Tab-separated table of C-alpha atoms and ligand atoms in Angstrom:
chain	number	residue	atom	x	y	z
A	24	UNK	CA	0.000	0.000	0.000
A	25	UNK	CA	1.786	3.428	-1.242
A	26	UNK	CA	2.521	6.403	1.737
A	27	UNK	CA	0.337	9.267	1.448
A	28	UNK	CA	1.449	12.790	2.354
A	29	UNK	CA	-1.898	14.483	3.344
A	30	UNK	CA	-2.412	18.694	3.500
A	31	UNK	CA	-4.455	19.887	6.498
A	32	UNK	CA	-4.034	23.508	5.881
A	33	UNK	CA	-7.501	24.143	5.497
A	34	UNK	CA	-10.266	23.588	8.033
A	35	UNK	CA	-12.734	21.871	5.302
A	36	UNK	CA	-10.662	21.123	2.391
A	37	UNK	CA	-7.889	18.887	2.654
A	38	UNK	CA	-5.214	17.317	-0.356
A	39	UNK	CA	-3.456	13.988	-0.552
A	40	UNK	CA	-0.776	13.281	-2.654
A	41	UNK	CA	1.056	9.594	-2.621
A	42	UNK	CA	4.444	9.569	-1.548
A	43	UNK	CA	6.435	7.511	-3.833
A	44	UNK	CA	9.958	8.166	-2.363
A	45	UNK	CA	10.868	10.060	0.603
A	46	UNK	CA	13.949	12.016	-0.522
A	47	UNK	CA	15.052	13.812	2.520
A	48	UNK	CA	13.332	14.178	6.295
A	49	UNK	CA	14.512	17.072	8.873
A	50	UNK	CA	13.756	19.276	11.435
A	51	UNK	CA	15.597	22.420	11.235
A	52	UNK	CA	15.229	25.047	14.455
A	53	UNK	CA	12.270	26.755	12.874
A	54	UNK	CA	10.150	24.039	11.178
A	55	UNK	CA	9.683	20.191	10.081
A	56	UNK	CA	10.898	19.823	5.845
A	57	UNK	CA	10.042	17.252	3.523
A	58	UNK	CA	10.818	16.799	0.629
A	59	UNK	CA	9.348	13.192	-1.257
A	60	UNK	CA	8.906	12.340	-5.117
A	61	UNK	CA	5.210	11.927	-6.245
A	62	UNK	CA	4.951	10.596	-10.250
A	63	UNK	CA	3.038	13.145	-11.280
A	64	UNK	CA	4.334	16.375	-9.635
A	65	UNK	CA	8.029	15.506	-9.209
A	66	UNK	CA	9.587	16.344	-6.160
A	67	UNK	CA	7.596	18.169	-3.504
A	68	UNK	CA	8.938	20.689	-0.613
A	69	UNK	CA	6.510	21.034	2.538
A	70	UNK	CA	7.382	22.675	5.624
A	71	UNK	CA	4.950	21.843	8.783
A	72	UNK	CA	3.072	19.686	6.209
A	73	UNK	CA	2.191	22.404	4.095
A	74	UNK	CA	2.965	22.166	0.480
A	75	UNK	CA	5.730	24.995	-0.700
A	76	UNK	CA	6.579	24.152	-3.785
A	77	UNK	CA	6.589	21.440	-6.538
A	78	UNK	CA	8.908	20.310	-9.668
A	79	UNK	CA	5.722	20.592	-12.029
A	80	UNK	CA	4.279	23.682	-10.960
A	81	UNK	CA	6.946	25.724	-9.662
A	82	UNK	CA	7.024	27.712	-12.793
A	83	UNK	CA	3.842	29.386	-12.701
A	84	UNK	CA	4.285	31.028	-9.626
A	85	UNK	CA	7.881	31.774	-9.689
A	86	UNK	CA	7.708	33.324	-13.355
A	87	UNK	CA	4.396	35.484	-11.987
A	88	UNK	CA	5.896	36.413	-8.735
A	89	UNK	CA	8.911	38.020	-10.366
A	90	UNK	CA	8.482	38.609	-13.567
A	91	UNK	CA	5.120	40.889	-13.178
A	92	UNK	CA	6.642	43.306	-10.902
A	93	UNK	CA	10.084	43.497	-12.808
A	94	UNK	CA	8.647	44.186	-16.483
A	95	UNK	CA	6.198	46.764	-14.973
A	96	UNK	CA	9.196	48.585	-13.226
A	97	UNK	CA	10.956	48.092	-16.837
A	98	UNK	CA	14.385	48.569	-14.802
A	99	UNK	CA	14.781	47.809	-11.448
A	100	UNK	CA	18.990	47.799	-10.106
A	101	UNK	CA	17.958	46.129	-6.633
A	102	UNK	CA	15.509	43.368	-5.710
A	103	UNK	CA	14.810	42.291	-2.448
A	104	UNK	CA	13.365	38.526	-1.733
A	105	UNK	CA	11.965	38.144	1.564
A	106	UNK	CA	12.053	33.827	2.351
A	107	UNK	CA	12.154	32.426	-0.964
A	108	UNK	CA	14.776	29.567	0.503
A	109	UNK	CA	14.073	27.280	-2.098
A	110	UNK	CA	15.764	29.334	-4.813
A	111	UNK	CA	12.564	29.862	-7.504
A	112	UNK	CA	12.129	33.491	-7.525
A	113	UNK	CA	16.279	34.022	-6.970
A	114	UNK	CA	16.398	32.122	-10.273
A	115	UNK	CA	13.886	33.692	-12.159
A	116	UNK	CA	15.166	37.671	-11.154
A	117	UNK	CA	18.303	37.098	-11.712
A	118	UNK	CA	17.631	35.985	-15.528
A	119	UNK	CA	17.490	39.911	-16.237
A	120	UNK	CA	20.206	41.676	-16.639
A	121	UNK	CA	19.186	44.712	-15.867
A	122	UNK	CA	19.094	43.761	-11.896
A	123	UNK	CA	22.406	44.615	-10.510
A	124	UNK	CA	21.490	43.312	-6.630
A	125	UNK	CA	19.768	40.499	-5.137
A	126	UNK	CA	19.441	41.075	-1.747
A	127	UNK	CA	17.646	37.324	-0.258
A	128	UNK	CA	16.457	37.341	3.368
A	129	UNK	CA	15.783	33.671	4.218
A	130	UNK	CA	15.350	32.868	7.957
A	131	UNK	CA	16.282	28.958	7.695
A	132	UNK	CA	19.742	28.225	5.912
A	133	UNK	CA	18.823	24.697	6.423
A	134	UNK	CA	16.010	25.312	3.611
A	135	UNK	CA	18.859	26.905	1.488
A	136	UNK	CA	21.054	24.125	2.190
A	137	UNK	CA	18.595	20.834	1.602
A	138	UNK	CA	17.307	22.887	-1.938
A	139	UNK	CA	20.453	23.435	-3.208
A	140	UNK	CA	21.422	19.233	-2.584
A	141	UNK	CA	17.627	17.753	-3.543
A	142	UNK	CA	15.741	20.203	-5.324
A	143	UNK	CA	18.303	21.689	-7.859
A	144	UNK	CA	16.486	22.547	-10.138
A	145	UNK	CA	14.701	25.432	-8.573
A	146	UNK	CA	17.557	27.516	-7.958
A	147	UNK	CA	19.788	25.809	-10.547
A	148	UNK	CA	22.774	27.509	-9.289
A	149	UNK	CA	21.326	30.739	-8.395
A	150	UNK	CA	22.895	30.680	-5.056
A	151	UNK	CA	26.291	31.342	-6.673
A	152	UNK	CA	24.571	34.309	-8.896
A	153	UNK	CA	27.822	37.161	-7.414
A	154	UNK	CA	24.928	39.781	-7.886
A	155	UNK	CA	23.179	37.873	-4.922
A	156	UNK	CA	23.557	39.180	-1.182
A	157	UNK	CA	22.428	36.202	0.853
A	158	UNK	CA	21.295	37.288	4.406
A	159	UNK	CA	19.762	34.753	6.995
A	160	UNK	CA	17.551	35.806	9.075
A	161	UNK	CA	14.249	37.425	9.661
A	162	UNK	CA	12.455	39.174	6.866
A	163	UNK	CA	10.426	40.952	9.270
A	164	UNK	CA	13.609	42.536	11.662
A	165	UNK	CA	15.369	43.204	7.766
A	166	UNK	CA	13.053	45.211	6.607
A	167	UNK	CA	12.835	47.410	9.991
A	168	UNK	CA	16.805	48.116	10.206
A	169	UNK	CA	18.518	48.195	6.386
A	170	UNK	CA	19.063	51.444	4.673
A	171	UNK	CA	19.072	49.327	1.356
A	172	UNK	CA	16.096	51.190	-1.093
A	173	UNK	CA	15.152	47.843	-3.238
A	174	UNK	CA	12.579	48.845	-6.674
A	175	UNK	CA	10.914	45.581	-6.142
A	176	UNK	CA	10.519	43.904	-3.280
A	177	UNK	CA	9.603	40.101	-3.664
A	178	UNK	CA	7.896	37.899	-0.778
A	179	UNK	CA	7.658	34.872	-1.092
A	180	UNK	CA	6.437	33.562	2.340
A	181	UNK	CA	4.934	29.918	3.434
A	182	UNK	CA	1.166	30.803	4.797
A	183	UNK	CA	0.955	33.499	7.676
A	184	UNK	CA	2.072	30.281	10.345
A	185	UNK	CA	4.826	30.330	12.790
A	186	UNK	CA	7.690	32.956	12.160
A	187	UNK	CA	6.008	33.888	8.224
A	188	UNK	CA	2.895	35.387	10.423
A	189	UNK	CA	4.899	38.715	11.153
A	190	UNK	CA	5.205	38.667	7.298
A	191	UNK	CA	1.640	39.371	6.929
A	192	UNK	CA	1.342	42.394	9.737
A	193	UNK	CA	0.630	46.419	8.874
A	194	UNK	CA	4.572	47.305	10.504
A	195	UNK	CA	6.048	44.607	8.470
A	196	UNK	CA	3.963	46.326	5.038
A	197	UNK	CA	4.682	49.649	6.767
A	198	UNK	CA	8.901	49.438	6.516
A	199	UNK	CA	8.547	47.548	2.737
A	200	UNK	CA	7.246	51.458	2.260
A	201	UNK	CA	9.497	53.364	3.953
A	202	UNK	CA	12.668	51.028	2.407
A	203	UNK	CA	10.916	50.851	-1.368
A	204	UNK	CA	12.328	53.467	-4.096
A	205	UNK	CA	9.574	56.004	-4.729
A	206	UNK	CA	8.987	53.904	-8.215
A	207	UNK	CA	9.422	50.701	-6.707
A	208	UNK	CA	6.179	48.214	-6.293
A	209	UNK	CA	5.953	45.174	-3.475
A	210	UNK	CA	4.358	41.929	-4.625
A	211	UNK	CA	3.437	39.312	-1.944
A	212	UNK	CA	2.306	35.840	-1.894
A	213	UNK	CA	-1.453	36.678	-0.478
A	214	UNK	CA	-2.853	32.950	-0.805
A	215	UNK	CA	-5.679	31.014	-2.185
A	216	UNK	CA	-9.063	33.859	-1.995
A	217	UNK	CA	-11.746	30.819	-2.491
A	218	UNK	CA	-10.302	29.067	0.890
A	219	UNK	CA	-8.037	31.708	2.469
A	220	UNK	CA	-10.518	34.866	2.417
A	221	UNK	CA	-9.672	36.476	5.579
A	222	UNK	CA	-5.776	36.676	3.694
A	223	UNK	CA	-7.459	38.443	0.642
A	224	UNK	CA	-8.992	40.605	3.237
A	225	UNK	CA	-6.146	41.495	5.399
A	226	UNK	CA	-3.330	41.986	2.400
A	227	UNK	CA	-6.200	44.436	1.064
A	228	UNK	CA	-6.647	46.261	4.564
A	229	UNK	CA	-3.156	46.328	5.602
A	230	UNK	CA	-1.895	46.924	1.948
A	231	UNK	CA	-3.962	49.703	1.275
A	232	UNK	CA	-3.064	51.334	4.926
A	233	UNK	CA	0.518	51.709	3.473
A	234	UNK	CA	0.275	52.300	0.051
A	235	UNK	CA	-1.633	54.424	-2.615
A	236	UNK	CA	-2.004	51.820	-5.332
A	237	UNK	CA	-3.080	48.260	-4.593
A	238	UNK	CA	-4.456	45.615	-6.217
A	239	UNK	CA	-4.256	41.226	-6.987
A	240	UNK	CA	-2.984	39.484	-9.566
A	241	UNK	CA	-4.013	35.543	-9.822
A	242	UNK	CA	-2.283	32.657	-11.288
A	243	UNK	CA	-3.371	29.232	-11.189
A	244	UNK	CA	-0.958	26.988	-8.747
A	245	UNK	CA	-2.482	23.487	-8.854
A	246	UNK	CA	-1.301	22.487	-5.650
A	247	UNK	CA	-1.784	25.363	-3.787
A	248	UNK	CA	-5.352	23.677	-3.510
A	249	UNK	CA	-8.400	25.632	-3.854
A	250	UNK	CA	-8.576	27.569	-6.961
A	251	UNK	CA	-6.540	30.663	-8.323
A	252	UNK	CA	-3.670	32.135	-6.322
A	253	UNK	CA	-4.048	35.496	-5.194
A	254	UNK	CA	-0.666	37.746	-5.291
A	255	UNK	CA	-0.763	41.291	-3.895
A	256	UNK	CA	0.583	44.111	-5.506
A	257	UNK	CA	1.534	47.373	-4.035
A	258	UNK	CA	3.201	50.735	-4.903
A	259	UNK	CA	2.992	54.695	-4.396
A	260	UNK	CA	3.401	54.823	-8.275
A	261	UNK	CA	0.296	54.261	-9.859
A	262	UNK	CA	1.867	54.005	-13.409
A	263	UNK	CA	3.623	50.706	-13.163
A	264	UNK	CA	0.309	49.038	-13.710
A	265	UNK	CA	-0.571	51.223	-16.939
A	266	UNK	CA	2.288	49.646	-18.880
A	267	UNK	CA	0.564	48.986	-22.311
A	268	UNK	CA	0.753	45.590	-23.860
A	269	UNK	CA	3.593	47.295	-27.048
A	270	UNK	CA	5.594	48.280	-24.329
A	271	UNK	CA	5.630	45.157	-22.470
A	272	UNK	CA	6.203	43.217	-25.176
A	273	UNK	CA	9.172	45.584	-25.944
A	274	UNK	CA	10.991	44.762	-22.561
A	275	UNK	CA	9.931	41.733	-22.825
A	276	UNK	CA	11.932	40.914	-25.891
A	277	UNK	CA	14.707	42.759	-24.496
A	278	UNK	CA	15.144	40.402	-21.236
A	279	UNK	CA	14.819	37.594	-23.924
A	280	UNK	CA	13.075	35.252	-20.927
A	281	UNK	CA	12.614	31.403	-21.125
A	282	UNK	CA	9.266	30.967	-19.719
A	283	UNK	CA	6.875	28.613	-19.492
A	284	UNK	CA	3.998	30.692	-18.003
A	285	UNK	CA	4.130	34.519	-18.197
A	286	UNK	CA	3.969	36.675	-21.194
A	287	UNK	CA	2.889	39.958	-21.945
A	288	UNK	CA	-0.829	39.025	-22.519
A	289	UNK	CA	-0.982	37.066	-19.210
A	290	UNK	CA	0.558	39.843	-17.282
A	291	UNK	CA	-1.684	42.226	-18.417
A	292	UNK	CA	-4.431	39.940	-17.826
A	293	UNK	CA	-3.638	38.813	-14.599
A	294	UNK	CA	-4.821	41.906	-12.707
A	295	UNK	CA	-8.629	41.457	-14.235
A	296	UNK	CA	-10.288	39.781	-10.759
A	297	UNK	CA	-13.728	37.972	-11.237
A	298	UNK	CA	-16.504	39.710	-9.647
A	299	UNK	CA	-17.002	37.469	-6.415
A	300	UNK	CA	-13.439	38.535	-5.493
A	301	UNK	CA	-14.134	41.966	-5.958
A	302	UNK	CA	-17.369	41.771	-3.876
A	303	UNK	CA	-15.396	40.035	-0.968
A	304	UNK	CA	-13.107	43.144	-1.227
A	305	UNK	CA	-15.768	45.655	-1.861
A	306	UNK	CA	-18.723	44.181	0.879
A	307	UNK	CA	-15.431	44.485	3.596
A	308	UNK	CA	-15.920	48.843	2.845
A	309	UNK	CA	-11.998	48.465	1.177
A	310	UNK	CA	-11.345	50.860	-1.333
A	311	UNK	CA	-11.263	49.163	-4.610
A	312	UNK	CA	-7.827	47.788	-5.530
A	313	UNK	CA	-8.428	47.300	-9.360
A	314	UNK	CA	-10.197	50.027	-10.315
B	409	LIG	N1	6.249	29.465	-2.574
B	409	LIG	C1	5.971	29.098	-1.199
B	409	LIG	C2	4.576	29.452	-0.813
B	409	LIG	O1	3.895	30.089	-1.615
B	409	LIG	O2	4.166	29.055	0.290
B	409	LIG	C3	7.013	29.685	-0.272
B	409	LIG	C4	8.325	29.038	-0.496
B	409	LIG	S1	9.709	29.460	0.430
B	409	LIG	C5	10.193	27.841	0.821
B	409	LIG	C6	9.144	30.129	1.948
B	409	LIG	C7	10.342	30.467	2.837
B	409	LIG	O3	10.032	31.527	3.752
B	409	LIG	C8	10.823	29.287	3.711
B	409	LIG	O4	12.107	28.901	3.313
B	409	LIG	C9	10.825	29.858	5.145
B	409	LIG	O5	11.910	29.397	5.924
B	409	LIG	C10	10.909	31.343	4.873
B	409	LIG	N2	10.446	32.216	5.963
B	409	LIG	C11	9.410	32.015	6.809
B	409	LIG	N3	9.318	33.045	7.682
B	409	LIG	C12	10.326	33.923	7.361
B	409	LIG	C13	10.760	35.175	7.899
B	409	LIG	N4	10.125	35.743	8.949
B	409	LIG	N5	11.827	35.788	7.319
B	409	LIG	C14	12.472	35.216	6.271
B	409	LIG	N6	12.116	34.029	5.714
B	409	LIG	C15	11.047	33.395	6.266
């Protein structure tokens, strides 16, 4: 009888996938890791039994994570990735050229470490990138002390659990502001809407208490269970979200990007929310984020 790994992350949905070889078991200081092979997804990372990433589906989210907020900047020198341990955004950002810094905040090294030796491909040897500034510890106390002024600032938490919770807070959203260039834009990983409402909710509330311009973008992550995934976007410049289709095309074609998900269309699409999303966010009195 096959091993099943089994997701209890929501209260009244639940996902099982079979395990068909446990490829490495630990407990680092912050959290349990597993990573097993499953025949259909590849090789899966979960911390505390929550599924982080996956081998077949990685791309979707790390290509939309980065590669929405970079193209809309059109040229941002310094990135900052809050988490991210696994290496998926680090590799995606640092395919442009135009990004001169990579500063990566990543409170368990142990993540770093058991990636870069069973999950390979993700960063596929991002973590020797020289325009990457590797920094362990906690995005949350980063954020509060550097004097570094990042254009985009990427995070790419687990859910709002354990030590990512402070990731999710006004003060945390609050120093992304004061530390952001004036045309820089944060995107965050803001969950699944259709089982994780109260997240859509609170980005939106907290968001929108720190920043002029706010809206979601969705991709669809098939194991982050529950329908499309909701990322949050914010900025005090308005006009990095009225790039026109030519233009992103343009830059684009000028990063000359292998990917398997994103394109202009897609990113320009991306930001159109169906209307029960934007009557969760409208019924809660929050000022429209996608007007
Ligand atoms: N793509 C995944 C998702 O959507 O859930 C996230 C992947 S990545 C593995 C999440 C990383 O955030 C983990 O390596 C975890 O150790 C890290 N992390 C959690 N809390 C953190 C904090 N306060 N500061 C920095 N990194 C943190």
């Amino acid at each position: 009888m096959p091993a099943w790994f089994t997701e209890n992350l929501h209260t009244d949905l639940g996902q099982r996938l079979r395990i068909d070889e446990v490829i490495c078991e630990h407990t680092t200081a912050f959290q349990s890791l597993l990573i097993f092979k499953n025949k259909l997804l590849g090789k899966v990372l979960a911390l505390d039994g929550i599924i982080q990433t996956t081998e077949a589906d990685e791309f979707i989210y790390h290509e939309m994570l980065s590669h929405v907020p970079i193209l809309a900047h059109g040229h941002p020198k310094t990135v900052l990735i809050i988490g991210g341990g696994d290496g998926g955004i680090l590799r995606e950002v640092l395919k442009h050229r135009s990004v001169e810094k990579v500063i990566l905040v990543e409170l368990d090294s142990k993540v770093i470490e058991i990636c870069k030796k069973h999950l390979p491909s993700l960063s596929a040897g991002a973590f020797e990138d020289p325009r990457l500034e590797l920094i362990i510890g906690d995005g949350y106390q980063y954020v509060m002390l550097t004097d570094q002024t990042p254009d985009v600032i990427i995070v790419d938490s687990p859910d709002p659990v354990g030590p990512a919770s402070k990731l999710f807070s006004s003060q945390f959203y609050q120093n992304c502001q004061r530390i952001l260039s004036t045309t820089g834009v944060l995107v965050t990983q803001n969950g699944v809407p259709f089982v994780q409402e109260a997240e859509l909710l609170n980005g939106a509330k907290l968001l929108s208490e720190n920043f002029h311009d706010v809206a979601f973008y969705l991709a669809p992550v098939p194991t982050y269970q529950g329908g499309a995934m909701a990322f949050g976007w914010a900025s005090n410049f308005p006009e990095l979200r009225k790039v026109s289709l030519d233009e992103l095309e343009q830059r684009f074609a000028r990063a000359a990007l292998a990917t398997s998900y994103y394109d202009p269309a897609i990113h320009l699409s991306c930001f159109t929310t169906p209307k029960w999303i934007s009557n969760v966010l409208y019924n809660s009195e929050l000022q429209n984020p996608n007007p």
